[in-house]
Amino acid sequence: MKAQSQHEMKKSLAWWDLMWFGMGAVIGAGIFVLIGLETKKHVDPAVVLSYVVSGVSAMLSVFCYTEFAVEIPAAGGLFAYLRVELGDFVAFIVESNILLECVIGGAAVARSWTSYFATLCNHHPNDFRIHVSSFSDDYNQLDPIAIVVIIVICTLAVASTKGSSRFNYIASIFHVAIIIFIVVAGLTKANPKNFTPFAPYGPRGIFVASTILFFIPIGLVGSMTITTLAYCILVVTLCLMQPYQQIDEDSPFLVAFEAGGWGWAKYIVAVGAIKGMTTVLMVSAVGQARYLTHIARTHMISPWFAKVHERSGTPMNATATMITATTIIAFFTSSGILSNLLSISILVIFMLVAVGLIIRHYYISGETTPSNRNKLIIYLVLILGSSMATAIYWGSSDGWINLVVSNAIWFLSTLALWLGVPLAKKPRVWGESLVPWLPSLSIAINLFLLGFIDKASFERFGIWTKILLIYYILLEITALYNSMILSTLSISSHGFSLGLPKRPHTDGDSIRGSSTDDHSLN
């Protein structure tokens, strides 16, 4: 599989670099991009609870993810892990959603970069955008600055991964100082009366915002805890500085300091925000291109995307493709649409990770009995169905009896799986000891949060899913046709194999790459 890239990617990052890359990825975007919008629109001061809900959901998924990372030490992340447990089709869906997440996440951050830059220059956030009245409202603010920012930052990231890492951890130290300044200075302007009323939109508003505030969630347990705590402290500070009705949707901290008589402080905050979003884009550029490279090595997309540049040791084609897609989306699309699509994508991925972990523990092909396999399927369907029913009942306000019934079904299904289906596989190195309860709870929370996303966002996500299904069907038809042609050639040449590669498949815990022996053509 690595041969598809022609050259090796340079291994230039140590654990120290990865730690700071993680901080750069999770601290920056959510703090400055969505706090103002969700606080004013959906939650008000109770937005701190929305961050807690998002953090809990992310933490459960981190526990599930960690077992895969330890037990299956293969390149490709969730794509590789779920390809082992759930097969090519599910892995393809996950892969496509992760790529969607990368593109729209980068686009949303780039547009926010423009908003903060405009504010830093004493302009309205939309002053540096081009308004096209003939376009619909969500697509009529064209953002050329976002394109320039994406191209420049991603080009620097491609030129040197190690250099990007050094810039990132130096900038992250500066970013931590900015966060401390916001909290200390902001609390000097605190007014406890601004916390009243605390949750005028009720519990629904808290959960609606929780689905959107998913710029937090990628990280390991320690960094996740620190990140969630930092977000909560910052949002409490913001809500104490201003009444929620006056919080600005585009640049909340800048406007709050200016309203409090500290106009000079907004420049410090703006610089910190721009720095934070710059490192998010840089970290994203380094990671997403390598992810696309691994997928291309499996032949699910063209191996052209897997080629690595000889001198820089970076995947140039994959990087250029992701930059192009991100700039197109960032140029047209509003941040509101992007944040909703991003949340759907992340929550679907989190849910599939939890399903994959349950299957990993309770099913082994050829060893699990048909009876236990059937029980596993039934209990999983009940867990998924009851979780979706809970979200539907909560959203439609059909009464508490339906909620009690759906939650009881979830609990009894998980209990039946725990007691009625024997474990088929025990982790070799490290495993989550709370299976099936923890992944089942992760499924329930993620599906519950999906129920609060608006209909229009699901329609857009549905269009994306249809495109994926059409592509996958054509991919499988092409693979089948090529297999038939190769088999015919092999037979006609009296067993002599041409030694051509085919798309790899999974077997147990191994991920086999392109094979060149005669048996690969059977």
Coordinates of C-alpha atoms in Angstrom, one line a residue:
M1 CA 0.0 0.0 0.0
K2 CA 2.8 2.4 0.8
A3 CA 4.2 1.8 -2.7
Q4 CA 1.3 3.8 -4.1
S5 CA 2.9 6.9 -2.7
Q6 CA 6.3 6.4 -4.5
H7 CA 8.2 8.1 -1.8
E8 CA 8.0 7.9 2.0
M9 CA 6.5 10.6 4.1
K10 CA 9.1 12.1 6.6
K11 CA 8.6 11.0 10.2
S12 CA 9.6 14.3 11.8
L13 CA 7.2 14.6 14.7
A14 CA 7.8 13.5 18.3
W15 CA 5.3 13.2 21.1
W16 CA 5.9 16.8 22.1
D17 CA 5.0 18.0 18.7
L18 CA 1.8 15.9 18.7
M19 CA 0.8 17.2 22.1
W20 CA 1.0 20.8 20.9
F21 CA -0.7 19.9 17.6
G22 CA -3.6 18.6 19.6
M23 CA -3.8 21.8 21.6
G24 CA -3.7 23.8 18.4
A25 CA -6.5 21.8 16.9
V26 CA -9.0 22.0 19.7
I27 CA -8.3 25.4 21.4
G28 CA -9.0 28.3 19.2
A29 CA -11.8 27.7 16.8
G30 CA -14.7 27.0 19.1
I31 CA -13.7 29.7 21.6
F32 CA -13.9 32.5 19.2
V33 CA -16.1 31.2 16.4
L34 CA -19.4 29.9 17.9
I35 CA -19.7 31.1 21.5
G36 CA -21.4 34.3 20.6
L37 CA -23.7 32.8 18.1
E38 CA -25.0 30.0 20.3
T39 CA -25.1 32.1 23.5
K40 CA -27.4 34.7 21.9
K41 CA -29.4 32.5 19.6
H42 CA -30.1 29.3 21.6
V43 CA -28.9 29.1 25.2
D44 CA -27.9 32.4 26.8
P45 CA -25.8 31.9 30.1
A46 CA -26.7 28.2 30.2
V47 CA -24.4 27.7 27.2
V48 CA -21.8 26.5 29.8
L49 CA -24.0 23.4 30.2
S50 CA -24.0 23.0 26.4
Y51 CA -20.2 22.8 26.5
V52 CA -20.4 20.2 29.3
V53 CA -22.8 18.1 27.2
S54 CA -20.5 18.3 24.2
G55 CA -17.5 17.5 26.3
V56 CA -19.2 14.4 27.8
S57 CA -20.2 13.1 24.3
A58 CA -16.7 13.7 23.0
M59 CA -15.1 12.1 26.1
L60 CA -17.2 8.9 25.6
S61 CA -16.0 8.7 22.0
V62 CA -12.4 9.3 23.1
F63 CA -12.6 6.2 25.3
C64 CA -13.9 4.1 22.4
Y65 CA -11.4 5.5 20.0
T66 CA -8.4 4.9 22.4
E67 CA -9.0 1.1 22.4
F68 CA -8.9 1.0 18.6
A69 CA -5.7 3.1 18.5
V70 CA -3.9 0.8 21.0
E71 CA -5.2 -2.5 19.7
I72 CA -4.9 -1.8 16.0
P73 CA -1.7 0.3 15.5
A74 CA -2.3 1.0 11.9
A75 CA -2.1 4.2 9.8
G76 CA -5.4 5.7 8.7
G77 CA -7.2 6.3 12.0
L78 CA -10.9 5.6 12.3
F79 CA -11.0 4.6 8.6
A80 CA -8.6 1.8 9.2
Y81 CA -10.2 0.7 12.5
L82 CA -13.7 0.5 11.3
R83 CA -12.6 -1.1 8.1
V84 CA -11.3 -4.0 10.2
E85 CA -14.5 -4.3 12.3
L86 CA -17.4 -3.2 10.0
G87 CA -16.0 -3.7 6.5
D88 CA -15.3 -1.5 3.4
F89 CA -18.7 0.1 3.1
V90 CA -18.9 1.5 6.6
A91 CA -15.2 2.5 6.4
F92 CA -16.0 4.4 3.2
I93 CA -18.9 6.2 4.8
V94 CA -16.7 7.2 7.8
E95 CA -13.8 8.2 5.5
S96 CA -16.1 10.4 3.5
N97 CA -17.6 12.1 6.5
I98 CA -14.1 12.7 8.0
L99 CA -13.1 14.4 4.8
L100 CA -16.3 16.4 4.8
E101 CA -15.5 17.4 8.4
C102 CA -12.0 18.5 7.4
V103 CA -13.3 20.6 4.5
I104 CA -16.2 22.4 6.1
G105 CA -14.3 22.7 9.4
G106 CA -11.5 24.5 7.7
A107 CA -13.9 26.6 5.7
A108 CA -15.8 27.7 8.8
V109 CA -12.6 28.7 10.6
A110 CA -11.3 30.6 7.5
R111 CA -14.5 32.7 7.3
S112 CA -14.2 33.4 11.1
W113 CA -10.6 34.5 10.5
T114 CA -12.0 37.2 8.1
S115 CA -14.5 38.3 10.6
Y116 CA -11.9 38.8 13.4
F117 CA -9.5 40.5 11.0
A118 CA -12.2 43.0 9.9
T119 CA -12.9 43.7 13.6
L120 CA -9.2 44.2 14.3
C121 CA -9.3 46.8 11.5
N122 CA -12.3 48.6 13.1
H123 CA -14.7 47.3 10.4
H124 CA -17.9 45.2 10.5
P125 CA -17.2 41.5 10.0
N126 CA -18.9 41.5 6.6
D127 CA -17.1 44.7 5.3
F128 CA -14.3 42.7 3.7
R129 CA -16.7 40.3 2.0
I130 CA -18.4 40.8 -1.4
H131 CA -22.2 40.9 -1.1
V132 CA -24.0 39.4 -4.1
S133 CA -27.7 40.2 -3.8
S134 CA -28.8 37.7 -6.5
F135 CA -27.5 34.7 -4.4
S136 CA -29.5 33.2 -1.5
D137 CA -28.9 34.6 2.0
D138 CA -26.6 31.7 3.2
Y139 CA -24.4 32.0 0.1
N140 CA -24.3 35.7 -0.8
Q141 CA -21.3 36.9 1.3
L142 CA -18.3 36.0 -0.9
D143 CA -15.0 35.8 1.2
P144 CA -11.8 36.3 -0.9
I145 CA -9.7 36.8 2.3
A146 CA -10.6 33.3 3.5
I147 CA -9.3 31.9 0.3
V148 CA -6.0 33.7 0.6
V149 CA -5.6 32.7 4.3
I150 CA -6.2 29.0 3.5
I151 CA -3.8 28.9 0.6
V152 CA -1.0 30.7 2.5
I153 CA -1.3 28.7 5.7
C154 CA -1.7 25.4 4.0
T155 CA 1.3 26.1 1.7
L156 CA 3.5 26.8 4.8
A157 CA 2.2 23.6 6.4
V158 CA 3.1 21.5 3.2
A159 CA 6.6 23.1 2.9
S160 CA 7.7 21.8 6.3
T161 CA 5.7 19.6 8.8
K162 CA 8.4 20.1 11.5
G163 CA 8.5 23.8 10.9
S164 CA 4.7 24.0 11.2
S165 CA 5.0 22.1 14.5
R166 CA 7.5 24.6 15.9
F167 CA 5.4 27.5 14.9
N168 CA 2.4 25.8 16.4
Y169 CA 3.7 25.2 19.9
I170 CA 5.3 28.6 20.2
A171 CA 2.0 30.2 19.1
S172 CA 0.1 28.0 21.4
I173 CA 2.0 29.3 24.4
F174 CA 1.1 32.8 23.3
H175 CA -2.5 31.6 22.9
V176 CA -2.7 30.3 26.5
A177 CA -1.5 33.7 27.7
I178 CA -4.3 35.4 25.7
I179 CA -6.9 33.0 27.3
I180 CA -5.6 33.9 30.8
F181 CA -5.9 37.6 29.9
I182 CA -9.5 37.2 28.7
V183 CA -10.5 35.4 31.9
V184 CA -8.7 37.7 34.3
A185 CA -9.6 41.0 32.6
G186 CA -13.1 39.9 31.7
L187 CA -14.0 38.9 35.3
T188 CA -13.1 42.4 36.4
K189 CA -16.1 43.5 34.3
A190 CA -18.3 40.8 35.7
N191 CA -21.9 41.5 36.7
P192 CA -23.7 38.5 38.3
K193 CA -27.0 40.0 37.2
N194 CA -26.1 39.1 33.6
F195 CA -26.6 35.4 34.6
T196 CA -30.4 36.1 35.1
P197 CA -32.3 34.5 33.6
F198 CA -29.9 31.5 33.4
A199 CA -31.7 29.4 30.8
P200 CA -34.7 31.2 29.2
Y201 CA -34.8 28.8 26.3
G202 CA -35.0 25.8 28.5
P203 CA -33.3 22.4 28.2
R204 CA -34.0 22.3 24.5
G205 CA -31.8 25.3 23.9
I206 CA -28.9 23.7 25.8
F207 CA -29.0 20.6 23.7
V208 CA -29.4 22.5 20.4
A209 CA -26.3 24.4 21.2
S210 CA -24.5 21.2 22.3
T211 CA -24.9 19.8 18.8
I212 CA -23.2 22.9 17.3
L213 CA -20.4 23.4 19.7
F214 CA -18.4 20.5 18.3
F215 CA -15.2 22.4 17.5
I216 CA -14.1 20.9 20.9
P217 CA -14.1 17.2 20.5
I218 CA -11.0 15.6 19.0
G219 CA -8.3 14.8 21.6
L220 CA -7.4 12.3 24.3
V221 CA -8.7 12.1 27.8
G222 CA -6.4 14.6 29.5
S223 CA -6.5 17.2 26.7
M224 CA -10.2 16.8 26.4
T225 CA -10.8 17.5 30.1
I226 CA -8.5 20.6 30.0
T227 CA -10.1 21.8 26.8
T228 CA -13.7 21.4 28.1
L229 CA -12.8 23.2 31.3
A230 CA -11.2 26.1 29.4
Y231 CA -14.2 26.5 27.2
C232 CA -16.6 26.5 30.2
I233 CA -14.5 29.2 32.1
L234 CA -14.3 31.4 29.0
V235 CA -18.1 31.2 28.3
V236 CA -18.9 32.0 31.9
T237 CA -16.6 35.0 31.7
L238 CA -18.4 36.2 28.5
C239 CA -21.8 35.8 30.0
L240 CA -20.8 37.7 33.2
M241 CA -19.4 40.6 31.1
Q242 CA -22.6 41.3 29.1
P243 CA -26.3 40.5 29.1
Y244 CA -26.9 37.8 26.6
Q245 CA -29.1 40.0 24.4
Q246 CA -26.1 42.3 23.8
I247 CA -23.6 39.6 23.0
D248 CA -22.2 39.9 19.4
E249 CA -22.6 36.8 17.2
D250 CA -19.5 37.4 15.2
S251 CA -16.9 38.8 17.6
P252 CA -18.3 38.3 21.2
F253 CA -15.2 39.0 23.3
L254 CA -14.1 42.0 21.2
V255 CA -17.5 43.7 21.5
A256 CA -17.8 42.8 25.2
F257 CA -14.5 44.4 26.1
E258 CA -15.3 47.5 24.0
A259 CA -18.8 47.8 25.7
G260 CA -17.0 47.6 29.1
G261 CA -14.8 50.5 28.3
W262 CA -11.7 48.5 27.5
G263 CA -11.5 49.2 23.8
W264 CA -7.8 48.6 23.8
A265 CA -8.3 45.1 25.0
K266 CA -10.2 44.0 21.9
Y267 CA -7.0 44.2 19.8
I268 CA -5.2 41.8 22.1
V269 CA -8.2 39.4 21.9
A270 CA -8.4 39.8 18.1
V271 CA -4.7 38.9 17.7
G272 CA -5.2 35.9 20.0
A273 CA -8.3 34.8 18.0
I274 CA -6.6 35.1 14.6
K275 CA -3.6 33.2 16.0
G276 CA -5.8 30.4 17.3
M277 CA -7.6 30.0 14.0
T278 CA -4.3 30.1 12.1
T279 CA -3.0 27.2 14.1
V280 CA -6.3 25.3 13.6
L281 CA -6.0 25.7 9.8
M282 CA -2.3 24.7 9.9
V283 CA -2.9 21.6 12.0
S284 CA -5.8 20.6 9.8
A285 CA -3.7 21.0 6.7
V286 CA -1.0 18.6 8.1
G287 CA -3.5 16.0 9.2
Q288 CA -6.2 15.9 6.5
A289 CA -3.8 15.4 3.6
R290 CA -2.2 12.4 5.3
Y291 CA -5.6 11.0 5.9
L292 CA -6.5 11.3 2.2
T293 CA -3.2 9.7 1.3
H294 CA -4.0 6.6 3.3
I295 CA -7.4 6.3 1.8
A296 CA -5.9 6.6 -1.7
R297 CA -3.5 3.8 -0.9
T298 CA -6.5 1.4 -0.5
H299 CA -7.7 2.3 -4.0
M300 CA -11.0 3.5 -2.7
I301 CA -10.0 6.7 -4.5
S302 CA -7.3 7.2 -7.2
P303 CA -3.7 6.3 -6.1
W304 CA -2.8 9.7 -7.6
F305 CA -3.9 11.3 -4.3
A306 CA -1.4 9.1 -2.4
K307 CA 1.8 10.4 -4.2
V308 CA 4.4 11.9 -1.8
H309 CA 6.8 14.6 -3.0
E310 CA 10.3 13.4 -3.1
R311 CA 12.0 16.4 -1.5
S312 CA 9.5 17.7 1.1
G313 CA 8.2 14.2 2.0
T314 CA 4.6 15.6 2.1
P315 CA 1.6 14.4 0.1
M316 CA 1.3 17.3 -2.4
N317 CA -1.6 16.0 -4.5
A318 CA -3.8 15.3 -1.5
T319 CA -2.9 18.6 0.1
A320 CA -3.7 20.6 -3.1
T321 CA -7.1 18.8 -3.4
M322 CA -8.1 19.5 0.2
I323 CA -7.1 23.1 -0.1
T324 CA -9.1 23.5 -3.3
A325 CA -12.2 22.0 -1.8
T326 CA -11.9 24.1 1.4
T327 CA -11.4 27.3 -0.5
I328 CA -14.5 26.8 -2.7
I329 CA -16.7 26.1 0.4
A330 CA -15.2 29.0 2.4
F331 CA -15.7 31.4 -0.5
F332 CA -19.5 31.0 -0.7
T333 CA -21.0 29.3 2.4
S334 CA -22.0 31.0 5.7
S335 CA -20.6 29.8 9.0
G336 CA -24.1 28.7 10.3
I337 CA -24.5 26.1 7.6
L338 CA -21.0 24.9 7.9
S339 CA -21.2 24.4 11.7
N340 CA -24.5 22.3 11.4
L341 CA -23.0 20.1 8.7
L342 CA -19.8 19.7 10.7
S343 CA -21.8 18.6 13.8
I344 CA -23.8 16.0 11.8
S345 CA -20.6 14.6 10.4
I346 CA -18.9 14.4 13.8
L347 CA -21.8 12.8 15.6
V348 CA -22.3 10.2 12.9
I349 CA -18.6 9.3 13.1
F350 CA -18.8 9.1 17.0
M351 CA -21.8 6.8 16.8
L352 CA -20.2 4.4 14.3
V353 CA -17.0 4.2 16.5
A354 CA -19.1 3.1 19.4
V355 CA -21.0 0.5 17.3
G356 CA -17.6 -0.7 16.0
L357 CA -16.3 -1.2 19.5
I358 CA -19.3 -3.3 20.6
I359 CA -19.0 -5.5 17.5
R360 CA -15.2 -5.8 18.2
H361 CA -15.9 -7.2 21.6
Y362 CA -18.8 -9.5 20.8
Y363 CA -18.3 -10.9 17.3
I364 CA -15.6 -12.8 15.5
S365 CA -16.3 -14.1 12.0
G366 CA -16.3 -17.9 12.0
E367 CA -16.1 -18.2 15.8
T368 CA -19.2 -16.5 17.1
T369 CA -22.2 -18.8 17.0
P370 CA -25.2 -17.9 14.8
S371 CA -27.3 -17.6 17.9
N372 CA -25.0 -15.1 19.6
R373 CA -24.6 -13.2 16.3
N374 CA -28.3 -12.9 15.9
K375 CA -28.8 -11.7 19.5
L376 CA -26.0 -9.2 19.0
I377 CA -27.8 -7.8 15.9
I378 CA -31.2 -7.6 17.7
Y379 CA -29.7 -5.8 20.8
L380 CA -27.8 -3.4 18.6
V381 CA -30.9 -2.6 16.6
L382 CA -32.8 -2.0 19.8
I383 CA -30.1 0.2 21.2
L384 CA -30.0 2.3 18.1
G385 CA -33.8 2.4 17.7
S386 CA -34.5 3.4 21.3
S387 CA -31.8 6.1 21.1
M388 CA -33.4 7.6 18.0
A389 CA -36.9 7.3 19.6
T390 CA -35.7 9.3 22.6
A391 CA -34.4 12.1 20.4
I392 CA -37.7 12.1 18.4
Y393 CA -39.9 12.1 21.5
W394 CA -37.9 14.9 23.2
G395 CA -38.0 17.0 20.1
S396 CA -41.8 16.5 19.5
S397 CA -42.7 17.0 23.3
D398 CA -45.0 14.0 23.2
G399 CA -44.9 13.5 26.9
W400 CA -42.6 11.9 29.5
I401 CA -44.2 8.4 29.2
N402 CA -42.7 7.9 25.7
L403 CA -39.3 9.0 27.0
V404 CA -39.5 6.6 29.9
V405 CA -40.3 3.7 27.6
S406 CA -37.6 4.5 25.0
N407 CA -34.9 4.9 27.7
A408 CA -36.1 1.7 29.4
I409 CA -35.7 -0.2 26.1
W410 CA -32.2 1.2 25.7
F411 CA -31.3 0.2 29.3
L412 CA -32.8 -3.3 29.0
S413 CA -31.2 -3.9 25.6
T414 CA -27.8 -2.9 26.9
L415 CA -28.3 -5.1 29.9
A416 CA -29.4 -8.1 27.8
L417 CA -26.3 -7.6 25.6
W418 CA -24.1 -7.5 28.7
L419 CA -25.6 -10.6 30.3
G420 CA -26.8 -12.6 27.3
V421 CA -24.0 -12.5 24.7
P422 CA -20.6 -13.8 25.7
L423 CA -17.5 -11.7 24.9
A424 CA -15.8 -13.0 21.8
K425 CA -12.6 -11.1 22.0
K426 CA -10.6 -9.7 24.9
P427 CA -8.1 -6.8 24.2
R428 CA -4.5 -7.9 24.0
V429 CA -2.9 -4.7 25.3
W430 CA -5.6 -2.2 26.6
G431 CA -9.3 -2.3 26.3
E432 CA -12.4 -0.4 27.6
S433 CA -13.6 -2.3 30.6
L434 CA -17.1 -0.8 30.5
V435 CA -18.3 -2.5 27.3
P436 CA -21.1 -2.5 26.4
W437 CA -22.3 0.2 28.7
L438 CA -19.9 3.0 27.7
P439 CA -20.2 2.6 23.9
S440 CA -24.0 2.1 24.3
L441 CA -24.2 5.3 26.2
S442 CA -22.1 7.0 23.5
I443 CA -24.5 5.8 20.9
A444 CA -27.5 7.1 22.8
I445 CA -26.0 10.6 23.5
N446 CA -24.8 11.1 19.9
L447 CA -28.1 10.1 18.3
F448 CA -29.9 12.2 20.9
L449 CA -27.9 15.3 19.9
L450 CA -28.5 14.6 16.2
G451 CA -32.2 15.1 16.9
F452 CA -31.7 18.8 17.6
I453 CA -30.1 19.7 14.3
D454 CA -32.4 21.5 11.8
K455 CA -34.1 19.8 8.9
A456 CA -32.3 21.8 6.2
S457 CA -28.9 20.6 7.4
F458 CA -30.1 17.0 7.3
E459 CA -31.3 17.6 3.7
R460 CA -27.9 18.9 2.7
F461 CA -26.2 15.9 4.5
G462 CA -28.6 13.6 2.7
I463 CA -27.5 14.9 -0.7
W464 CA -23.9 14.3 0.3
T465 CA -24.8 10.7 1.4
K466 CA -26.5 10.0 -1.9
I467 CA -23.4 11.1 -3.8
L468 CA -21.3 8.8 -1.7
L469 CA -23.6 5.8 -2.3
I470 CA -23.6 6.4 -6.1
Y471 CA -19.8 6.6 -6.0
Y472 CA -19.5 3.5 -3.9
I473 CA -21.8 1.5 -6.2
L474 CA -19.8 2.6 -9.3
L475 CA -16.6 1.7 -7.4
E476 CA -17.8 -1.8 -6.6
I477 CA -19.1 -2.4 -10.1
T478 CA -15.7 -1.3 -11.5
A479 CA -13.8 -3.5 -9.1
L480 CA -16.0 -6.5 -10.0
Y481 CA -15.6 -5.9 -13.7
N482 CA -11.8 -5.6 -13.4
S483 CA -11.7 -8.8 -11.3
M484 CA -13.7 -10.7 -14.0
I485 CA -11.3 -9.4 -16.7
L486 CA -8.3 -10.4 -14.7
S487 CA -9.7 -13.8 -13.9
T488 CA -10.4 -14.4 -17.6
L489 CA -6.9 -13.4 -18.5
S490 CA -5.5 -15.6 -15.8
I491 CA -7.4 -18.7 -17.0
S492 CA -6.7 -18.1 -20.7
S493 CA -3.0 -17.9 -19.9
H494 CA -3.1 -21.4 -18.2
G495 CA -2.8 -20.1 -14.7
F496 CA -0.1 -17.5 -15.4
S497 CA -0.9 -14.4 -13.3
L498 CA -0.3 -10.8 -14.5
G499 CA 0.5 -9.8 -11.0
L500 CA -1.7 -6.7 -11.1
P501 CA -2.9 -5.2 -7.8
K502 CA -6.5 -5.2 -6.7
R503 CA -8.3 -3.3 -3.9
P504 CA -7.4 -4.7 -0.5
H505 CA -9.8 -6.4 1.8
T506 CA -9.9 -7.0 5.5
D507 CA -9.4 -10.3 7.4
G508 CA -9.7 -10.4 11.2
D509 CA -7.5 -7.7 12.8
S510 CA -5.2 -7.4 9.8
I511 CA -5.4 -4.9 7.0
R512 CA -3.9 -6.4 3.8
G513 CA -2.6 -4.1 1.1
S514 CA -2.3 -4.7 -2.6
S515 CA -1.1 -8.2 -3.3
T516 CA 0.9 -9.4 -6.3
D517 CA 0.8 -13.2 -5.8
D518 CA -1.3 -15.5 -8.1
H519 CA -3.9 -16.2 -5.4
S520 CA -4.9 -12.5 -5.3
L521 CA -6.7 -12.9 -8.6
N522 CA -8.9 -15.8 -7.5

